[in-house]
Structures are given as C-alpha cells and as structure tokens.
C-alpha cells in the first residue's frame, strides 16, 4: 500500500486496539523522513522528533547539542526561545532528552493551537539553530576569567550538570555498568559528558555534529492524539520540503561477544562522614537485540519474577543474605541497541564482594534448574498485564511513553508499532504456559546462566576520589594558564565579558514578538472540577469520584497520623514497608506479595502532609493506595483488611533489612536531589505538617534510621513495642478518609462492601484538631555531602510575615523563574537550574537552585530579586504570557486516578472549588501593579528568610568565610 499525501507515502495502516489508535506509518518521498501518526480521542496531544546522535567520545557533544539548539534559531532569534515559549504555553510536557545513541524533542498539550506553537519553535530549533561559539561556551563549557589576574576556571551549564552526576555514586554505577558491557561501541563512552573530557569539545566539531545528525533524513517524527491527521501531513511537509535527502551514517555496530566474564573495579567518594565506607557490586549481562515483541514481553515478566518485588527470589535472596544494605538494578535496560540486565548490592563490606557475586550466580543457576513457582509466574504475569492495559504513566503523557517505546525498535530498523500491540505476544505467551512449556526457565538459562558476556563492576570507597578529580582539574587549568601569553589571557577575559554581556542583554521587543503564543481569550475562565460525593460514615468519611476508569477501581485509605505520639512520627516513613513486606498472621511475606500481584494492580503507600487553608492547622496522613479490576474488589478488601489488622512485625532480621534499605535509599538520593532535601529541611522549620514530612522522608529521617538500625540489634523489644503502638494509634476508623475513584456502575456495586470494611477497623479515639508539634526556630544550615556542586534554598512563610494569599503571586513567581532566576542562576551562574515557588497552602515562598557551582553568590541573587522586579518590571505582553503559563500548570492533564487523588488532597486541605475559582480569577486579572506589590513580599523574604544549602564541607566553609564564620551552621550528613 503506497498512497501519497502531501509528499508522504503511506507505508502501513492498521488499528492498534491496545492503545485505542489508528496507526499510519509514512515515509517522506523527498527526504526519507519516517513518520508515525497515531490517531485517537486522547485530548493530551503529543508531538516528538528524534534523531540518531551517536558519539564516539565522552565530550557530551550530543547532550550539549540538545541544550544548544534551544538557544535561538532562524525564525526565533532570541537568547532562549524555549523559555519564552513555556512562559506562555498550556503545555502538559515540554523538554528534550539525550539517550546514549539518540536525542528526542517531545512536547504535549491539550490545546491544538498551543501544540503547533510548540512544534513550530522546536522544528525551527532543531533544523535551523543559531549555533554560535557563545552558545557552546554557555551551554557546554568555557574558560571563565573575569580579570587576567584571576584564577582560570571552567564553567558551563552541561559541565556543571555532569559534575553533579559524577558526584552521585548510584549514577556512576549505572554509567560504569553500561561502559563495561559495551567497551568496543559508542556505548563505551558517556553521552552526557565526563567533566574531565567535556573541555575537549571544539566549536568545529560541535557544528559538524549538527550538520551530520540534525537532518530530516535522520529524523523519526511522531504524532499522537485527537488533532487533525491531515494537518499533520501538510504541516510536516512544509518543514521538510526545503531539504534534500542525504546519506545516513552507518548502522551502529553491535558489541562483539567475549568468551569469558570480565571484571571492572572503580572508585567512588562515600563522603567524609560515612559510618563505615562500603562497596557496590553489580553483576551484568548483555542480552542482545530485542526486536521480537514476544521475546521482549517474556523478558519483562522474567525480570519482574527475578527482582520486581521484595519477595522476588533473586532480590529476596540478596536481601536475606545480609551482605549489603540494598539491591541495585534488577531490571532490563533497553536504552541501547542491545538490552542488558544489571543486579547487585550497595553497602557491601569489601571482604564480601566475592560472596555477593557468587550468590547472584548460584541463585540464577538454581532457578534455571528448578524453575519458578506457579504462584510467582501468575503474580508477575498479572502485574505486567495489568500495567499494559491500564497504560498509566502518572503525569507523563501516554503519547510520549508510546514514542519512547516505539523508538526502541524504530531507531534500529524495526517496526515502530510492534511494541505497542501487546495482545498477540501476550496471547502466545499464555498459550505456551497453558501447554506446560516453560519459556522463562529456558530464557534464564540462555540469557543468563550460559551467557559469557557478563561483567562484574565493583565500586570501592575512596574519600579522596572527588578531591582527586578536583585537583586534576585545577592542575589542568593551571597548566593552561601557565602556557597563555598576557595577550591570550586578556582575550579570555574579553570573551568572558562578551559572553556575560550577551547573557544580560535583553531580547528586543521585535525578537520577542516572533514567539507564537496563545492569547488570554484562548483561556478557559472556569476551573476544572472533579466530581466528588462525600458519604459520612459514623466513624469515617468516604469520598466518591465517578469517572470513566474502564472497569478499574482506585481505592485510597488515608489514615490521620495525629493520634501517633510525636516521638514515634519517624516510624511513619517505613511503616508502609513494614505492613506490606513482613507477612501477616495467615500469609508469609512471599505468599502475601504474590497474592497482591495475582489479585490486584498493586498496593503501595505514600503520605500527605499539608495545611488547611481555612484554619492553618497541619494535617499528616498515612495513605494506603491500591487498585484492582471491579471483579476483584472483594479480593482487594480482604487483602487490605488482613494487612492492616494482622501484619506481623516480629521478624527482626526482615525489619532490619527494611531499615537498611530505607537508609541506603535516602543516602543515594542526597547527592542527585540535594535541592529537594534542602527545601524540605527549610520547610520543616516553618510549620508542623512539613516538620512531619521531614521527619519521615528527609535528613532527620536518615538520622533516625541510622539510630534505629542500632536499636534493632540492641533493643528489639522496644522497637517492636513502638511499631505496635504506631499501628494501634494509626489504623482506626476514626482517623480514616476513604477515597474511591470508579465508574458509576462499579461505585454502586461496591459501596456496601466499602462501608462494611470500615466496620472491621478498630473505632479508635477522636482525632485532635491539628498536629501537636511546634517546629524548631528557623536557622541557616549547611548540609554536607560529597558533591562537586551545591543546592541552595532560601525561603520564608509569608503568611507569618503578615501577607494574605492572592492568585497574582503565582503569576509573579512564574515570571521570575523564567526571567531573572533563569538568567542569573542558570545562564550566568552556570547552575543546571534555578527557580522560585509559592505554596498557597503553607504560605511558603522558596528560592532553589540545582547543581549550582555557587553558594553565597546565589543567595545574593535571591536577595536582589525585589530590586530587579522594581527596576525591570514586565510589560503587558509579558504579564499575559506569565498568566498563560500559570493557567497551564493549574489545568495540568490528569488521568482518572490522579483526578480522584487530587480531589482528596483538595478536600483535606479545605481547598474548595469557590476558593480555587477565586485564585484563578485573580491569576487571570493580574496586572503590573501586582508585581510591584509582590516586591514588598520579596523584601521581607530577603530580610527574614533562612537558607539551607546542600554541598561539600569545603564549599560550605568557603561560604562561611565569605559571609561570617557561622553564617551556616554545619550539619554533617554524608
């Protein structure tokens, strides 16, 4: 079938009922561009364009290019059209992503005009970028020298981003694993960029890379949603018709196989205050190309059986061994042409590395000989099938998830539709299982046990590793400086001045006017409401949200924690794991986990910590989240009752491992997500709800876990009493809000069963009005971790400073984040990110930076925000753009389960529809005077706000030396 429309030849057309789409595959007759068009009724429309971008070194050229093409183009000659675009867009997603061998530019919006505005800027960016040497200097790297007498240093957005990446042991483990398996291919390099290699990237190579790879002949284009499919063709042809076909780069080579396993030893920095520096060990297999959907599906299920849950045999064996603190890997990585599988342990005594490696290999060998239990196969098969049918990717647009899945085949010459049509491979696999064939055992034997292309990667602790890298960088800079003449140093200083001038010169009104934007008239004036019916039970409340869930029931059980004694609050952080991962009176841990997998779509836990907007009282809720098909509601309720009422906590060894896993998880998040910990630590000193959040998921929680691990050994009976006390004060009907999201027919059918479930719970005592905890007084604090970059937060409770909520504040916040802070913290300062946020519920206004080479300088930028706002107020067009951006965030796209959960949060916080409408009205009515008014708020944040920074001890000490010896009180974390 070769029908041509707008110079696109139709190569294939078929329905894919699994994703409710008519799929058409085209090839552009002039350029050879391949195009997949998925036509359906999803209002969250998606566009994406992907390029194969292989790199033969670790300069990060593909990553730098991803950043750079968005810094001005032919039609949009601005410094940052990407930023101007998101200011005035209703997008539900806009970003760019670099993989080891390709780069993707996806966007999504519920508004067709907005979607095409986004696409227009993106296509001009990728095909016609203004790639000057100043672009490379800003986004990639440059020598920073403000005065010829100053010390030379490296600076650049990607350079500092990757410094943060190289400070994270978990990130580096993943990097070393991939390199170890693919040493003879492009995957043996770091596509993101090694900071030690990034400065080798030249401008000529940078330009040539774009010419070679950013061409329509090398592009895959993807559309998804309910927009006009004919317009897609016409529009794309208008962009592509100006190009001619070119010869593509050779196909990526496969990694040659080796006859015997290999070993690789690396180092990482555990930090100066690590309790006992421990190692990482990961055993890894190269699995090969996965171009057959049945093989890929079988491998996904096998992976889940091996390590997908804490009760999976390989994961459980590693956990029970006590050889490490937490499991690493345990999944199929499909980001390269050939898939691979890593599994290992972190927190291993170096003396036990060989034992951990042998345990992994012996366990897999035993499983290949004995096969898998029927209950395990059924549970993993049901879990994977449920996820395929639900297609719930959280806030991530479905269309972008499908694009990423398609590219795993499409980029390497495979069928882009194959991974989306799962019914046939699923049916074939079930038929094999029904005939007593065991495809999992055979796959385990061939891909793992008999596969000699295996590596073992070991990371040993070395608390000088980061310092050595810093010293090597400084020696390199010193050598460069020593070889430069006075004239050359003057030229570098002039280049630095020129770059800063370019960064600080505002875009002209004419350039700004080129960016396509919506108008206020395009905005919906009314809020989007979520159907909510409240049924007040004698002891509890039930919220019903009747929404089209396609036969799935989403059930949340939110238990008020205010009855839990304050000194036991930190236990709430791991209480969910204790409930779900220690078994019950009737079922051991493994049987319980398999029952959840067979009968439900999953049971998990989370927390809601918030303030009520009417009373300013803090609320903290422990939430058990679950889902199942309507036919399994009774099974789900039986399991929930059994878990809540009869979970056993008396297995000391299992609980000890849960504590160690929690501790290792927090420690591994500190470096890559230091901004979140800094913000949380600061918020905890401002209100009781955020104090609970920090006690159960922050630095205080980490300190608690370290103490708890010792108590498990020395005072187990005391720990057991604490756990039972938490259960008796938490799991009660008096503290329960039940949240149900289902279609109308299902809701009516299950309502009596839900009410009966409440009667099973202990009644409990009446819950007090608010959290009985007064937060500690705020102070400036430096949290020390091993990192080459900083994360800097400053904030204050503006309600406590005497201000009252006004919706215009959201507009001002949006404008500041995308103008002043973007330019000063990211563009000029070199941080990967800088932003500000206002929380209408708590009243906290917060500045925050991410992977920031600066600390005190960033706080100074924060404190001059009001001054900037007064000196450089926005014009009316900028105000309108900022309003549009806020409405886009208020109207974010949500699937039914997210709508139901959002309605629960609104209910608990007393954020009712009239108040939401008032805030929206104030957003839409924002004027320039509101910006002037908010400058006073920022003055008070500068004067009364406090700072929390996550960084190295050296960086924090340097900031203290610059601003006063005790400006930041030092808390050693890692």
Short mmCIF file of N, CA and C in Angstrom, two decimals, residues 363-499:
data_model
loop_
_atom_site.label_atom_id
_atom_site.label_comp_id
_atom_site.label_asym_id
_atom_site.label_seq_id
_atom_site.Cartn_x
_atom_site.Cartn_y
_atom_site.Cartn_z
N UNK A 363 22.24 -18.38 42.63
CA UNK A 363 20.78 -18.28 42.71
C UNK A 363 20.16 -18.42 41.33
N UNK A 364 20.74 -17.76 40.35
CA UNK A 364 20.22 -17.86 38.98
C UNK A 364 20.39 -19.28 38.45
N UNK A 365 21.49 -19.91 38.75
CA UNK A 365 21.72 -21.28 38.29
C UNK A 365 20.68 -22.22 38.93
N UNK A 366 20.42 -22.04 40.21
CA UNK A 366 19.43 -22.88 40.89
C UNK A 366 18.04 -22.68 40.31
N UNK A 367 17.67 -21.43 40.02
CA UNK A 367 16.36 -21.15 39.45
C UNK A 367 16.23 -21.75 38.05
N UNK A 368 17.31 -21.72 37.28
CA UNK A 368 17.27 -22.31 35.94
C UNK A 368 17.08 -23.82 36.01
N UNK A 369 17.57 -24.42 37.06
CA UNK A 369 17.41 -25.88 37.21
C UNK A 369 16.04 -26.24 37.76
N UNK A 370 15.57 -25.48 38.75
CA UNK A 370 14.31 -25.84 39.42
C UNK A 370 13.08 -25.23 38.79
N UNK A 371 13.25 -24.12 38.08
CA UNK A 371 12.10 -23.41 37.53
C UNK A 371 11.45 -22.52 38.57
N UNK A 372 10.34 -21.87 38.18
CA UNK A 372 9.67 -20.91 39.04
C UNK A 372 8.33 -21.47 39.54
N UNK A 373 7.97 -21.07 40.75
CA UNK A 373 6.69 -21.49 41.31
C UNK A 373 5.54 -20.92 40.48
N UNK A 374 4.46 -21.69 40.40
CA UNK A 374 3.30 -21.26 39.61
C UNK A 374 2.72 -19.96 40.15
N UNK A 375 2.70 -19.80 41.48
CA UNK A 375 2.17 -18.57 42.06
C UNK A 375 2.98 -17.36 41.69
N UNK A 376 4.29 -17.51 41.60
CA UNK A 376 5.15 -16.40 41.21
C UNK A 376 4.91 -16.03 39.75
N UNK A 377 4.80 -17.02 38.88
CA UNK A 377 4.55 -16.75 37.46
C UNK A 377 3.21 -16.03 37.29
N UNK A 378 2.19 -16.51 37.96
CA UNK A 378 0.86 -15.89 37.85
C UNK A 378 0.87 -14.45 38.33
N UNK A 379 1.56 -14.20 39.46
CA UNK A 379 1.59 -12.85 40.02
C UNK A 379 2.32 -11.89 39.10
N UNK A 380 3.47 -12.29 38.57
CA UNK A 380 4.22 -11.39 37.69
C UNK A 380 3.50 -11.19 36.37
N UNK A 381 2.92 -12.25 35.82
CA UNK A 381 2.17 -12.13 34.57
C UNK A 381 1.00 -11.17 34.74
N UNK A 382 0.26 -11.29 35.85
CA UNK A 382 -0.88 -10.41 36.08
C UNK A 382 -0.43 -8.96 36.27
N UNK A 383 0.68 -8.77 36.98
CA UNK A 383 1.17 -7.41 37.22
C UNK A 383 1.55 -6.72 35.92
N UNK A 384 2.32 -7.42 35.08
CA UNK A 384 2.74 -6.83 33.81
C UNK A 384 1.54 -6.59 32.91
N UNK A 385 0.61 -7.56 32.85
CA UNK A 385 -0.57 -7.39 32.00
C UNK A 385 -1.43 -6.23 32.49
N UNK A 386 -1.65 -6.11 33.80
CA UNK A 386 -2.43 -5.01 34.34
C UNK A 386 -1.82 -3.67 33.94
N UNK A 387 -0.50 -3.56 34.06
CA UNK A 387 0.17 -2.30 33.71
C UNK A 387 0.04 -2.00 32.23
N UNK A 388 0.12 -3.02 31.38
CA UNK A 388 -0.03 -2.80 29.94
C UNK A 388 -1.43 -2.29 29.62
N UNK A 389 -2.43 -2.88 30.22
CA UNK A 389 -3.81 -2.50 29.90
C UNK A 389 -4.18 -1.15 30.51
N UNK A 390 -3.69 -0.88 31.71
CA UNK A 390 -4.02 0.40 32.35
C UNK A 390 -3.33 1.56 31.65
N UNK A 391 -2.10 1.34 31.17
CA UNK A 391 -1.31 2.39 30.50
C UNK A 391 -1.30 3.68 31.30
N UNK A 392 -0.99 3.53 32.56
CA UNK A 392 -0.96 4.68 33.48
C UNK A 392 0.49 5.06 33.72
N UNK A 393 0.90 6.18 33.16
CA UNK A 393 2.28 6.64 33.30
C UNK A 393 2.37 7.85 34.23
N UNK A 394 1.39 7.98 35.12
CA UNK A 394 1.37 9.11 36.05
C UNK A 394 1.15 10.41 35.29
N UNK A 395 1.95 11.41 35.59
CA UNK A 395 1.83 12.70 34.90
C UNK A 395 2.50 12.73 33.55
N UNK A 396 3.14 11.63 33.17
CA UNK A 396 3.84 11.56 31.90
C UNK A 396 2.82 11.27 30.79
N UNK A 397 2.73 12.09 29.73
CA UNK A 397 1.72 11.86 28.69
C UNK A 397 1.86 10.48 28.06
N UNK A 398 0.74 9.83 27.85
CA UNK A 398 0.76 8.49 27.25
C UNK A 398 1.47 8.50 25.90
N UNK A 399 1.20 9.53 25.10
CA UNK A 399 1.78 9.58 23.77
C UNK A 399 3.30 9.59 23.79
N UNK A 400 3.88 10.28 24.77
CA UNK A 400 5.35 10.31 24.85
C UNK A 400 5.88 8.96 25.30
N UNK A 401 5.16 8.30 26.21
CA UNK A 401 5.57 6.95 26.60
C UNK A 401 5.55 6.01 25.40
N UNK A 402 4.53 6.13 24.56
CA UNK A 402 4.45 5.29 23.36
C UNK A 402 5.56 5.63 22.37
N UNK A 403 5.90 6.91 22.27
CA UNK A 403 7.02 7.32 21.40
C UNK A 403 8.31 6.64 21.85
N UNK A 404 8.58 6.70 23.15
CA UNK A 404 9.82 6.11 23.67
C UNK A 404 9.84 4.60 23.44
N UNK A 405 8.69 3.95 23.63
CA UNK A 405 8.61 2.51 23.37
C UNK A 405 8.87 2.21 21.89
N UNK A 406 8.28 3.00 21.02
CA UNK A 406 8.45 2.79 19.58
C UNK A 406 9.91 2.92 19.15
N UNK A 407 10.59 3.91 19.72
CA UNK A 407 11.98 4.17 19.32
C UNK A 407 12.89 3.00 19.64
N UNK A 408 12.55 2.19 20.63
CA UNK A 408 13.38 1.04 20.97
C UNK A 408 13.48 0.05 19.82
N UNK A 409 12.49 0.06 18.93
CA UNK A 409 12.53 -0.77 17.72
C UNK A 409 12.89 0.07 16.50
N UNK A 410 12.27 1.22 16.41
CA UNK A 410 12.28 2.06 15.22
C UNK A 410 13.69 2.55 14.87
N UNK A 411 14.45 2.95 15.89
CA UNK A 411 15.78 3.51 15.64
C UNK A 411 16.73 2.53 14.98
N UNK A 412 16.46 1.25 15.14
CA UNK A 412 17.39 0.22 14.66
C UNK A 412 16.80 -0.61 13.53
N UNK A 413 15.84 0.02 12.80
CA UNK A 413 15.29 -0.63 11.62
C UNK A 413 14.11 -1.52 11.89
N UNK A 414 13.59 -1.55 13.11
CA UNK A 414 12.46 -2.40 13.46
C UNK A 414 11.12 -1.71 13.22
N UNK A 415 10.05 -2.46 13.48
CA UNK A 415 8.68 -1.96 13.30
C UNK A 415 8.31 -1.06 14.47
N UNK A 416 8.04 0.24 14.25
CA UNK A 416 7.75 1.14 15.37
C UNK A 416 6.44 0.82 16.09
N UNK A 417 5.55 0.06 15.42
CA UNK A 417 4.25 -0.25 16.03
C UNK A 417 4.30 -1.53 16.85
N UNK A 418 5.32 -2.34 16.63
CA UNK A 418 5.38 -3.66 17.28
C UNK A 418 5.29 -3.59 18.80
N UNK A 419 6.02 -2.70 19.48
CA UNK A 419 5.95 -2.71 20.95
C UNK A 419 4.63 -2.18 21.51
N UNK A 420 3.78 -1.58 20.66
CA UNK A 420 2.52 -1.02 21.13
C UNK A 420 1.38 -2.05 21.08
N UNK A 421 1.54 -3.06 20.25
CA UNK A 421 0.50 -4.08 20.07
C UNK A 421 0.87 -5.31 20.89
N UNK A 422 0.40 -5.36 22.13
CA UNK A 422 0.86 -6.40 23.04
C UNK A 422 -0.05 -7.63 23.11
N UNK A 423 -1.26 -7.57 22.52
CA UNK A 423 -2.20 -8.68 22.68
C UNK A 423 -1.66 -9.98 22.08
N UNK A 424 -1.12 -9.94 20.87
CA UNK A 424 -0.66 -11.16 20.22
C UNK A 424 0.49 -11.81 20.98
N UNK A 425 1.54 -11.07 21.35
CA UNK A 425 2.60 -11.72 22.13
C UNK A 425 2.14 -12.20 23.50
N UNK A 426 1.20 -11.46 24.12
CA UNK A 426 0.69 -11.89 25.42
C UNK A 426 -0.10 -13.19 25.28
N UNK A 427 -0.91 -13.26 24.23
CA UNK A 427 -1.69 -14.49 23.99
C UNK A 427 -0.77 -15.67 23.70
N UNK A 428 0.26 -15.45 22.89
CA UNK A 428 1.19 -16.53 22.56
C UNK A 428 1.91 -17.03 23.81
N UNK A 429 2.29 -16.10 24.69
CA UNK A 429 2.97 -16.49 25.91
C UNK A 429 2.05 -17.29 26.83
N UNK A 430 0.80 -16.85 26.95
CA UNK A 430 -0.15 -17.59 27.78
C UNK A 430 -0.42 -18.99 27.23
N UNK A 431 -0.45 -19.12 25.91
CA UNK A 431 -0.65 -20.44 25.31
C UNK A 431 0.51 -21.37 25.63
N UNK A 432 1.72 -20.84 25.62
CA UNK A 432 2.88 -21.66 25.97
C UNK A 432 2.78 -22.13 27.43
N UNK A 433 2.39 -21.23 28.30
CA UNK A 433 2.27 -21.59 29.71
C UNK A 433 1.16 -22.61 29.93
N UNK A 434 0.07 -22.46 29.17
CA UNK A 434 -1.05 -23.40 29.30
C UNK A 434 -0.67 -24.80 28.84
N UNK A 435 0.29 -24.88 27.92
CA UNK A 435 0.72 -26.17 27.40
C UNK A 435 1.88 -26.76 28.20
N UNK A 436 2.11 -26.17 29.38
CA UNK A 436 3.17 -26.62 30.29
C UNK A 436 4.57 -26.32 29.78
N UNK A 437 4.69 -25.52 28.74
CA UNK A 437 6.00 -25.08 28.29
C UNK A 437 6.51 -24.01 29.26
N UNK A 438 7.80 -23.99 29.51
CA UNK A 438 8.37 -23.04 30.47
C UNK A 438 9.35 -22.11 29.76
N UNK A 439 8.85 -21.04 29.11
CA UNK A 439 9.74 -20.14 28.38
C UNK A 439 10.68 -19.36 29.31
N UNK A 440 10.27 -19.15 30.55
CA UNK A 440 11.08 -18.36 31.46
C UNK A 440 12.35 -19.11 31.86
N UNK A 441 12.19 -20.37 32.14
CA UNK A 441 13.34 -21.18 32.54
C UNK A 441 14.36 -21.28 31.41
N UNK A 442 13.85 -21.46 30.18
CA UNK A 442 14.73 -21.55 29.02
C UNK A 442 15.45 -20.22 28.79
N UNK A 443 14.72 -19.10 28.91
CA UNK A 443 15.33 -17.79 28.72
C UNK A 443 16.36 -17.51 29.80
N UNK A 444 16.07 -17.89 31.03
CA UNK A 444 17.01 -17.68 32.11
C UNK A 444 18.31 -18.43 31.85
N UNK A 445 18.18 -19.64 31.35
CA UNK A 445 19.36 -20.44 31.08
C UNK A 445 20.19 -19.84 29.94
N UNK A 446 19.51 -19.44 28.84
CA UNK A 446 20.24 -18.96 27.66
C UNK A 446 20.79 -17.55 27.86
N UNK A 447 19.99 -16.65 28.42
CA UNK A 447 20.40 -15.25 28.51
C UNK A 447 21.27 -14.94 29.72
N UNK A 448 21.20 -15.81 30.73
CA UNK A 448 21.93 -15.51 31.96
C UNK A 448 22.97 -16.59 32.29
N UNK A 449 22.49 -17.79 32.60
CA UNK A 449 23.39 -18.81 33.12
C UNK A 449 24.48 -19.18 32.12
N UNK A 450 24.11 -19.34 30.84
CA UNK A 450 25.07 -19.76 29.82
C UNK A 450 25.68 -18.59 29.06
N UNK A 451 25.35 -17.38 29.43
CA UNK A 451 25.81 -16.18 28.73
C UNK A 451 27.16 -15.73 29.31
N UNK A 452 28.20 -15.85 28.51
CA UNK A 452 29.53 -15.48 28.98
C UNK A 452 29.83 -13.99 28.83
N UNK A 453 28.97 -13.26 28.13
CA UNK A 453 29.20 -11.82 28.01
C UNK A 453 28.61 -11.16 29.26
N UNK A 454 29.39 -11.26 30.31
CA UNK A 454 28.97 -10.82 31.63
C UNK A 454 30.10 -10.01 32.25
N UNK A 455 29.74 -9.01 33.01
CA UNK A 455 30.74 -8.25 33.75
C UNK A 455 30.34 -8.16 35.21
N UNK A 456 31.33 -8.01 36.04
CA UNK A 456 31.11 -7.66 37.45
C UNK A 456 31.79 -6.31 37.67
N UNK A 457 31.00 -5.33 38.04
CA UNK A 457 31.52 -3.99 38.32
C UNK A 457 31.54 -3.79 39.83
N UNK A 458 32.69 -3.43 40.33
CA UNK A 458 32.87 -3.17 41.76
C UNK A 458 33.24 -1.70 41.93
N UNK A 459 32.59 -1.03 42.87
CA UNK A 459 32.95 0.34 43.22
C UNK A 459 33.40 0.36 44.68
N UNK A 460 34.66 0.69 44.88
CA UNK A 460 35.24 0.71 46.22
C UNK A 460 35.26 2.13 46.77
N UNK A 461 35.03 2.28 48.06
CA UNK A 461 35.01 3.64 48.64
C UNK A 461 36.41 4.25 48.70
N UNK A 462 36.48 5.54 48.34
CA UNK A 462 37.73 6.29 48.40
C UNK A 462 37.36 7.74 48.67
N UNK A 463 37.54 8.17 49.92
CA UNK A 463 37.08 9.51 50.28
C UNK A 463 37.95 10.62 49.71
N UNK A 464 38.92 10.25 48.87
CA UNK A 464 39.71 11.28 48.17
C UNK A 464 39.36 11.35 46.69
N UNK A 465 38.39 10.53 46.24
CA UNK A 465 38.12 10.42 44.80
C UNK A 465 37.69 11.74 44.19
N UNK A 466 36.71 12.40 44.80
CA UNK A 466 36.26 13.69 44.27
C UNK A 466 37.35 14.74 44.38
N UNK A 467 38.09 14.70 45.49
CA UNK A 467 39.19 15.66 45.65
C UNK A 467 40.25 15.46 44.57
N UNK A 468 40.52 14.21 44.23
CA UNK A 468 41.50 13.93 43.18
C UNK A 468 41.04 14.50 41.84
N UNK A 469 39.74 14.35 41.56
CA UNK A 469 39.22 14.90 40.30
C UNK A 469 39.32 16.43 40.30
N UNK A 470 38.99 17.04 41.43
CA UNK A 470 39.10 18.50 41.53
C UNK A 470 40.55 18.94 41.36
N UNK A 471 41.47 18.21 41.97
CA UNK A 471 42.88 18.56 41.86
C UNK A 471 43.39 18.40 40.44
N UNK A 472 42.95 17.33 39.77
CA UNK A 472 43.36 17.12 38.38
C UNK A 472 42.82 18.25 37.50
N UNK A 473 41.58 18.67 37.77
CA UNK A 473 41.00 19.78 37.02
C UNK A 473 41.80 21.06 37.25
N UNK A 474 42.19 21.30 38.51
CA UNK A 474 42.94 22.52 38.82
C UNK A 474 44.32 22.49 38.17
N UNK A 475 44.97 21.31 38.19
CA UNK A 475 46.29 21.20 37.53
C UNK A 475 46.16 21.49 36.04
N UNK A 476 45.10 21.01 35.45
CA UNK A 476 44.88 21.24 34.02
C UNK A 476 44.71 22.73 33.75
N UNK A 477 43.92 23.40 34.59
CA UNK A 477 43.70 24.83 34.42
C UNK A 477 45.00 25.61 34.65
N UNK A 478 45.73 25.20 35.67
CA UNK A 478 47.00 25.89 35.94
C UNK A 478 47.97 25.75 34.77
N UNK A 479 47.99 24.57 34.18
CA UNK A 479 48.88 24.34 33.04
C UNK A 479 48.47 25.20 31.85
N UNK A 480 47.15 25.26 31.61
CA UNK A 480 46.66 26.09 30.51
C UNK A 480 47.05 27.55 30.75
N UNK A 481 46.80 28.01 31.98
CA UNK A 481 47.09 29.41 32.30
C UNK A 481 48.58 29.71 32.15
N UNK A 482 49.42 28.74 32.57
CA UNK A 482 50.88 28.97 32.50
C UNK A 482 51.37 29.09 31.07
N UNK A 483 50.66 28.47 30.14
CA UNK A 483 51.08 28.48 28.74
C UNK A 483 50.44 29.60 27.93
N UNK A 484 49.62 30.42 28.58
CA UNK A 484 48.98 31.52 27.88
C UNK A 484 49.79 32.80 28.02
N UNK A 485 49.87 33.53 26.95
CA UNK A 485 50.55 34.82 27.00
C UNK A 485 49.62 35.85 27.63
N UNK A 486 50.18 37.00 27.96
CA UNK A 486 49.37 38.07 28.53
C UNK A 486 48.27 38.49 27.57
N UNK A 487 48.57 38.47 26.30
CA UNK A 487 47.58 38.83 25.29
C UNK A 487 46.45 37.80 25.25
N UNK A 488 46.83 36.52 25.36
CA UNK A 488 45.81 35.46 25.33
C UNK A 488 44.93 35.50 26.58
N UNK A 489 45.53 35.80 27.73
CA UNK A 489 44.73 35.94 28.94
C UNK A 489 43.76 37.11 28.82
N UNK A 490 44.24 38.20 28.22
CA UNK A 490 43.37 39.36 28.01
C UNK A 490 42.21 38.99 27.10
N UNK A 491 42.50 38.15 26.09
CA UNK A 491 41.45 37.74 25.16
C UNK A 491 40.40 36.86 25.87
N UNK A 492 40.86 35.98 26.77
CA UNK A 492 39.91 35.16 27.52
C UNK A 492 39.03 36.03 28.41
N UNK A 493 39.64 37.02 29.05
CA UNK A 493 38.85 37.93 29.88
C UNK A 493 37.84 38.70 29.04
N UNK A 494 38.26 39.09 27.83
CA UNK A 494 37.34 39.79 26.93
C UNK A 494 36.21 38.88 26.50
N UNK A 495 36.52 37.60 26.24
CA UNK A 495 35.48 36.64 25.87
C UNK A 495 34.49 36.45 27.01
N UNK A 496 35.00 36.36 28.23
CA UNK A 496 34.10 36.22 29.39
C UNK A 496 33.18 37.43 29.49
N UNK A 497 33.74 38.61 29.29
CA UNK A 497 32.93 39.84 29.36
C UNK A 497 31.90 39.87 28.25
N UNK A 498 32.30 39.45 27.06
CA UNK A 498 31.36 39.44 25.94
C UNK A 498 30.22 38.47 26.20
N UNK A 499 30.56 37.28 26.70
CA UNK A 499 29.52 36.28 27.00
C UNK A 499 28.56 36.82 28.04
#
